[in-house]
Amino acid sequence: MKKSSVPWSLKQFNRMYKKGSISFDHPIQRRGNQWNNLQKSLLIHSLVSDYPVPNIYAVVDELDGKNVYFILDGKQRLMTINEFLNNEFALHEDTPSVTIDGEEYILAKKIFADLDEEVKEELESRTLTVTKFDEVDDDEIEEIFFRLNNGVNLSKDQKTRAKLGSTLVKYIDELCNHDAVKKISGFTKNQFKRSEDQTIILQCLMLLSDFDYKDFSTDEVGRFAIEMRENFDKGYKNYIDQLKNIFDYVVNAYGDKESFMLRKINFPMTIYQAKKAMEKEVPVNLFKEWSLKFKKDYKEVEEFPYKEYCGHGTTKKIKVIGRLEEMDNHFNAFIKNF
């Protein structure tokens, strides 16, 4: 591993990004849009005011015949700078004014194009220090990422991402971007932001692969991620392909938003039930009819057995197995009539 530092002016960074010499798409990275408008605005204020801003860390690798900086740490900062320089957001109304050469300038509520020329020049001339790593492997990248984020408020779901490694996380991201997750699931914006959809997908794979899980906690999901990474060539790719096929079946069955059967607590159970339905060659329209019946009974039947395994402690193994079994019992009773 080789490490060195280079200076980037914001103007230079923006130019490099437009040329494709900078990428925010290293698989180990968190998703973007983690900051609110005030956080973004205070970063811009810090840069104009010349307050200290932490270093950027990047891995240099070749892509399409040219060296590209894949950002490991500093993604939110650079994305914010890029968005602001391209007039994609206005500064928060509480953004303080700045003083340049004895004159005060207002920043609040302004996009980059609306700033005074003196402020634009001051901002674009600011320099960030970029620490770059050359000739690093996946294990070294994972270790760098963990050490850079030691003490940072990463969620456990986001930390699991690093455990997956660069190759495997690409497959998981494909599943995260499937319509079954992105378009018709019941995941909330905050759950997507915290990478909880990634965790639910890994729970689905735990069920498909017959992994001997202790519970459905994020710690156990992290253990499974390491198991997948270390033994990927022993059939885990087949489970990923199988899950894609199940997702296709579910999308065809529901066709539109399904906020109950595909909400966080029910998602792995519904997906596993869809697997069983596919094995029994149950048509998608019949699977949807069963889902409507299941939802109706859940809401209207006071002592609906499935409810016993919801509520507090839902990640415990006994609760997970209980939900799987009760959903399967309901499904089997329903399709007997057809």
XYZ file of N, CA and C in Angstrom, residues 159-314:
468
model
N -22.216 -0.464 8.605
C -20.960 -1.168 8.878
C -20.951 -2.541 8.211
N -22.117 -3.166 8.098
C -22.204 -4.469 7.432
C -21.721 -4.355 5.999
N -21.956 -3.213 5.388
C -21.555 -2.990 3.994
C -20.061 -3.227 3.810
N -19.266 -2.766 4.749
C -17.819 -2.947 4.661
C -17.446 -4.422 4.776
N -18.211 -5.161 5.586
C -17.915 -6.586 5.771
C -18.185 -7.396 4.508
N -19.082 -6.899 3.661
C -19.393 -7.617 2.430
C -18.224 -7.605 1.454
N -17.434 -6.524 1.445
C -16.339 -6.415 0.497
C -16.820 -5.898 -0.848
N -15.889 -5.453 -1.661
C -16.206 -4.737 -2.904
C -16.980 -5.590 -3.900
N -16.597 -6.849 -4.066
C -17.239 -7.697 -5.080
C -18.662 -8.047 -4.699
N -18.844 -8.539 -3.484
C -20.157 -8.998 -3.058
C -21.158 -7.858 -2.944
N -20.709 -6.682 -2.510
C -21.633 -5.574 -2.313
C -22.258 -5.129 -3.631
N -21.586 -5.364 -4.745
C -22.160 -5.026 -6.047
C -23.398 -5.874 -6.329
N -23.341 -7.148 -5.961
C -24.506 -8.024 -6.140
C -25.648 -7.594 -5.225
N -25.301 -7.226 -3.995
C -26.331 -6.797 -3.047
C -26.967 -5.489 -3.511
N -26.162 -4.598 -4.060
C -26.699 -3.336 -4.569
C -27.672 -3.570 -5.723
N -27.391 -4.564 -6.560
C -28.320 -4.895 -7.653
C -29.675 -5.297 -7.083
N -29.654 -6.071 -6.002
C -30.902 -6.476 -5.358
C -31.586 -5.280 -4.707
N -30.796 -4.388 -4.100
C -31.364 -3.191 -3.472
C -32.054 -2.293 -4.497
N -31.587 -2.344 -5.738
C -32.150 -1.496 -6.788
C -33.257 -2.181 -7.578
N -33.589 -3.407 -7.210
C -34.676 -4.128 -7.886
C -36.004 -3.448 -7.563
N -36.945 -3.520 -8.492
C -38.260 -2.889 -8.289
C -38.971 -3.413 -7.043
N -38.700 -4.658 -6.679
C -39.333 -5.220 -5.485
C -38.958 -4.446 -4.234
N -37.784 -3.842 -4.259
C -37.290 -3.069 -3.118
C -37.536 -1.575 -3.340
N -37.108 -1.069 -4.484
C -37.135 0.376 -4.741
C -38.538 0.924 -4.972
N -39.395 0.141 -5.644
C -40.671 0.694 -6.089
C -41.882 0.197 -5.312
N -41.902 -1.094 -4.954
C -43.151 -1.607 -4.377
C -43.052 -1.986 -2.902
N -41.865 -1.946 -2.325
C -41.739 -2.304 -0.905
C -42.284 -1.187 -0.021
N -42.427 -1.517 1.261
C -42.917 -0.551 2.230
C -41.823 0.107 3.043
N -40.575 0.084 2.563
C -39.475 0.707 3.283
C -39.636 2.231 3.277
N -39.308 2.846 4.392
C -39.401 4.307 4.502
C -38.116 4.957 3.988
N -38.166 6.272 3.783
C -36.984 7.009 3.336
C -35.832 6.865 4.327
N -36.149 6.920 5.619
C -35.102 6.788 6.637
C -34.508 5.388 6.654
N -35.329 4.373 6.398
C -34.802 3.007 6.341
C -33.857 2.836 5.164
N -34.197 3.436 4.025
C -33.273 3.407 2.891
C -31.986 4.153 3.242
N -32.123 5.300 3.883
C -30.964 6.122 4.232
C -30.016 5.370 5.157
N -30.578 4.583 6.078
C -29.746 3.835 7.030
C -29.306 2.475 6.488
N -29.596 2.205 5.214
C -29.218 0.938 4.558
C -29.929 -0.268 5.157
N -31.122 -0.063 5.724
C -31.849 -1.183 6.309
C -32.390 -2.124 5.237
N -32.621 -1.617 4.026
C -33.044 -2.501 2.938
C -31.961 -3.530 2.627
N -30.691 -3.109 2.695
C -29.570 -4.026 2.506
C -29.610 -5.139 3.552
N -29.893 -4.769 4.799
C -29.959 -5.758 5.878
C -31.096 -6.751 5.647
N -32.257 -6.259 5.201
C -33.397 -7.136 4.959
C -33.091 -8.106 3.825
N -32.403 -7.639 2.801
C -32.013 -8.522 1.690
C -31.084 -9.623 2.191
N -30.155 -9.261 3.054
C -29.257 -10.277 3.620
C -30.036 -11.265 4.490
N -31.064 -10.795 5.187
C -31.917 -11.713 5.948
C -32.627 -12.683 5.021
N -33.087 -12.198 3.876
C -33.713 -13.082 2.878
C -32.728 -14.156 2.429
N -31.487 -13.749 2.182
C -30.465 -14.705 1.750
C -30.116 -15.682 2.865
N -30.178 -15.238 4.117
C -29.965 -16.142 5.245
C -30.993 -17.275 5.213
N -32.248 -16.922 4.897
C -33.305 -17.932 4.846
C -33.135 -18.860 3.647
N -32.820 -18.297 2.489
C -32.681 -19.104 1.280
C -31.514 -20.082 1.373
N -30.453 -19.652 2.038
C -29.230 -20.464 2.095
C -29.199 -21.424 3.276
N -30.264 -21.412 4.075
C -30.306 -22.258 5.286
C -29.146 -21.961 6.229
N -28.723 -20.717 6.272
C -27.667 -20.296 7.200
C -28.142 -20.531 8.636
N -27.264 -21.055 9.466
C -27.619 -21.360 10.859
C -27.548 -20.074 11.691
N -28.577 -19.246 11.536
C -28.586 -17.950 12.220
C -29.045 -18.102 13.672
N -28.490 -17.256 14.537
C -28.880 -17.251 15.945
C -30.109 -16.372 16.161
N -30.205 -15.317 15.344
C -31.338 -14.395 15.385
C -31.269 -13.546 14.129
N -32.114 -12.529 14.028
C -32.134 -11.658 12.856
C -31.536 -10.283 13.169
N -30.696 -10.193 14.196
C -30.093 -8.918 14.578
C -29.084 -8.467 13.529
N -28.753 -7.174 13.536
C -27.767 -6.661 12.585
C -26.379 -7.258 12.841
N -26.081 -7.604 14.092
C -24.802 -8.259 14.387
C -24.734 -9.617 13.701
N -25.833 -10.345 13.738
C -25.869 -11.667 13.117
C -25.847 -11.541 11.589
N -26.485 -10.513 11.081
C -26.434 -10.252 9.639
C -24.997 -9.944 9.220
N -24.268 -9.220 10.083
C -22.863 -8.956 9.809
C -22.041 -10.237 9.769
N -22.354 -11.174 10.661
C -21.661 -12.475 10.660
C -21.955 -13.229 9.363
N -23.197 -13.141 8.924
C -23.575 -13.790 7.669
C -22.853 -13.148 6.488
N -22.687 -11.831 6.525
C -21.988 -11.123 5.437
C -20.562 -11.638 5.293
N -19.894 -11.841 6.422
C -18.533 -12.381 6.389
C -18.534 -13.809 5.856
N -19.517 -14.601 6.283
C -19.653 -15.982 5.792
C -19.821 -15.997 4.273
N -20.679 -15.119 3.753
C -20.888 -15.041 2.306
C -19.605 -14.650 1.584
N -18.926 -13.659 2.134
C -17.708 -13.156 1.485
C -16.630 -14.229 1.425
N -16.468 -14.952 2.519
C -15.399 -15.944 2.595
C -15.714 -17.223 1.834
N -17.011 -17.455 1.578
C -17.410 -18.711 0.921
C -18.282 -18.455 -0.309
N -18.040 -17.344 -0.963
C -18.914 -16.943 -2.059
C -18.926 -17.959 -3.196
N -17.798 -18.622 -3.416
C -17.703 -19.578 -4.518
C -18.340 -20.923 -4.178
N -18.979 -21.013 -3.007
C -19.598 -22.280 -2.597
C -21.133 -22.227 -2.702
N -21.627 -21.498 -3.692
C -23.052 -21.531 -3.967
C -23.834 -20.287 -3.634
N -23.209 -19.288 -3.010
C -23.968 -18.097 -2.614
C -24.448 -17.288 -3.819
N -23.697 -17.325 -4.922
C -24.153 -16.631 -6.132
C -25.491 -17.223 -6.599
N -25.671 -18.526 -6.433
C -26.936 -19.162 -6.827
C -28.102 -18.634 -6.001
N -27.860 -18.386 -4.716
C -28.927 -17.852 -3.853
C -29.275 -16.414 -4.254
N -28.260 -15.658 -4.664
C -28.511 -14.294 -5.136
C -29.370 -14.321 -6.394
N -29.036 -15.215 -7.331
C -29.829 -15.357 -8.555
C -31.249 -15.815 -8.237
N -31.364 -16.731 -7.275
C -32.681 -17.209 -6.872
C -33.524 -16.072 -6.292
N -32.885 -15.219 -5.486
C -33.613 -14.101 -4.886
C -34.079 -13.115 -5.958
N -33.271 -12.897 -6.989
C -33.702 -12.036 -8.096
C -34.968 -12.593 -8.740
N -34.996 -13.911 -8.953
C -36.168 -14.539 -9.570
C -37.404 -14.401 -8.686
N -37.210 -14.532 -7.383
C -38.334 -14.371 -6.453
C -38.825 -12.928 -6.480
N -37.896 -11.989 -6.516
C -38.275 -10.574 -6.610
C -39.114 -10.328 -7.869
N -38.709 -10.930 -8.985
C -39.475 -10.777 -10.231
C -40.898 -11.307 -10.048
N -41.012 -12.447 -9.412
C -42.329 -13.061 -9.160
C -43.202 -12.133 -8.314
N -42.623 -11.572 -7.284
C -43.362 -10.692 -6.374
C -43.805 -9.418 -7.089
N -42.922 -8.853 -7.913
C -43.289 -7.657 -8.671
C -44.446 -7.956 -9.615
N -44.391 -9.102 -10.269
C -45.482 -9.493 -11.170
C -46.783 -9.736 -10.402
N -46.654 -10.230 -9.175
C -47.847 -10.504 -8.369
C -48.511 -9.218 -7.907
N -47.736 -8.284 -7.379
C -48.310 -7.072 -6.792
C -48.479 -5.956 -7.822
N -47.483 -5.767 -8.650
C -47.581 -4.769 -9.697
C -47.479 -3.335 -9.221
N -47.807 -3.089 -7.969
C -47.815 -1.728 -7.435
C -47.372 -1.780 -5.978
N -47.386 -0.645 -5.312
C -46.930 -0.538 -3.923
C -47.615 -1.565 -3.027
N -46.817 -2.264 -2.225
C -47.363 -3.222 -1.255
C -46.716 -2.919 0.093
N -47.332 -1.992 0.820
C -46.720 -1.450 2.032
C -46.870 -2.338 3.253
N -47.727 -3.356 3.190
C -47.896 -4.234 4.349
C -47.065 -5.510 4.207
N -47.309 -6.277 3.167
C -46.596 -7.542 3.006
C -45.094 -7.319 2.811
N -44.725 -6.162 2.250
C -43.316 -5.891 1.978
C -42.751 -4.792 2.865
N -43.356 -4.583 4.041
C -42.722 -3.679 4.997
C -41.615 -4.443 5.718
N -40.814 -3.733 6.485
C -39.579 -4.290 7.031
C -39.780 -5.619 7.761
N -40.731 -5.694 8.673
C -40.883 -6.896 9.498
C -41.388 -8.088 8.695
N -42.184 -7.820 7.639
C -42.807 -8.905 6.879
C -42.045 -9.275 5.615
N -41.139 -8.412 5.172
C -40.491 -8.594 3.873
C -39.817 -9.968 3.733
N -38.916 -10.374 4.642
C -38.261 -11.680 4.456
C -39.249 -12.839 4.467
N -40.307 -12.732 5.288
C -41.299 -13.805 5.361
C -42.079 -13.923 4.056
N -42.488 -12.764 3.515
C -43.231 -12.764 2.263
C -42.372 -13.293 1.116
N -41.119 -12.903 1.094
C -40.211 -13.378 0.038
C -40.013 -14.891 0.152
N -39.854 -15.369 1.372
C -39.669 -16.815 1.548
C -40.950 -17.562 1.177
N -42.109 -16.962 1.473
C -43.372 -17.581 1.090
C -43.534 -17.588 -0.426
N -43.049 -16.539 -1.076
C -43.086 -16.494 -2.540
C -42.222 -17.604 -3.132
N -41.100 -17.889 -2.476
C -40.248 -19.009 -2.920
C -41.046 -20.309 -2.890
N -41.765 -20.548 -1.803
C -42.559 -21.772 -1.692
C -43.688 -21.794 -2.724
N -44.273 -20.628 -2.974
C -45.339 -20.546 -3.968
C -44.810 -20.876 -5.358
N -43.618 -20.390 -5.671
C -43.008 -20.692 -6.964
C -42.723 -22.183 -7.100
N -42.273 -22.797 -6.013
C -42.002 -24.242 -6.039
C -43.275 -25.045 -6.281
N -44.413 -24.520 -5.813
C -45.704 -25.190 -6.006
C -46.410 -24.722 -7.280
N -45.709 -23.875 -8.043
C -46.221 -23.341 -9.311
C -47.547 -22.609 -9.120
N -47.628 -21.853 -8.034
C -48.809 -21.039 -7.753
C -48.765 -19.805 -8.656
N -49.807 -19.519 -9.435
C -49.811 -18.333 -10.306
C -49.686 -17.044 -9.490
N -49.129 -16.027 -10.104
C -48.907 -14.776 -9.396
C -50.218 -14.129 -8.940
N -51.279 -14.275 -9.735
C -52.553 -13.667 -9.344
C -53.135 -14.329 -8.094
N -52.886 -15.642 -7.949
C -53.367 -16.348 -6.761
C -52.538 -15.965 -5.538
N -51.224 -15.751 -5.751
C -50.365 -15.299 -4.651
C -50.843 -13.937 -4.155
N -51.225 -13.069 -5.076
C -51.720 -11.755 -4.675
C -53.040 -11.881 -3.917
N -53.928 -12.756 -4.380
C -55.205 -12.968 -3.681
C -54.965 -13.437 -2.253
N -54.012 -14.361 -2.096
C -53.681 -14.814 -0.741
C -53.162 -13.651 0.111
N -52.305 -12.815 -0.467
C -51.763 -11.668 0.267
C -52.877 -10.754 0.764
N -53.861 -10.501 -0.084
C -54.987 -9.642 0.306
C -55.765 -10.268 1.463
N -55.931 -11.584 1.409
C -56.625 -12.308 2.486
C -55.804 -12.251 3.778
N -54.483 -12.420 3.659
C -53.605 -12.380 4.830
C -53.686 -11.010 5.499
N -53.609 -9.945 4.708
C -53.702 -8.580 5.252
C -55.037 -8.359 5.948
N -56.100 -8.801 5.311
C -57.446 -8.619 5.865
C -57.571 -9.334 7.205
N -57.108 -10.567 7.256
C -57.202 -11.336 8.504
C -56.325 -10.731 9.593
N -55.150 -10.239 9.210
C -54.253 -9.618 10.190
C -54.928 -8.420 10.853
N -55.643 -7.649 10.065
C -56.268 -6.429 10.571
C -57.572 -6.703 11.316
N -58.313 -7.735 10.894
C -59.661 -7.921 11.418
C -59.791 -9.044 12.447
N -58.914 -10.038 12.394
C -59.008 -11.165 13.336
C -58.184 -10.830 14.577
N -58.854 -10.743 15.706
C -58.192 -10.280 16.929
C -57.067 -11.208 17.359
N -57.287 -12.505 17.314
C -56.267 -13.468 17.748
C -55.632 -14.150 16.541
N -55.242 -13.361 15.585
C -54.560 -13.870 14.391
C -53.190 -14.392 14.818
N -52.893 -15.692 14.603
C -51.663 -16.306 15.159
C -50.374 -15.576 14.795
N -50.299 -15.034 13.604
C -49.074 -14.358 13.158
C -48.701 -13.198 14.077
N -49.727 -12.527 14.625
C -49.494 -11.354 15.477
C -48.675 -11.693 16.718
N -48.800 -12.926 17.177
C -48.095 -13.348 18.394
C -46.584 -13.183 18.242
N -46.103 -13.235 17.006
C -44.666 -13.212 16.755
C -44.189 -11.857 16.214
N -45.055 -10.868 16.319
C -44.687 -9.492 15.960
C -44.518 -8.688 17.251
N -44.296 -7.405 17.138
C -44.139 -6.603 18.339
C -42.734 -6.689 18.896
N -42.607 -6.630 20.221
C -41.298 -6.586 20.875
C -40.487 -7.855 20.605
N -39.186 -7.671 20.341
C -38.273 -8.799 20.182
C -38.418 -9.538 18.871
N -38.766 -8.828 17.799
C -39.050 -9.485 16.522
C -37.817 -10.117 15.873
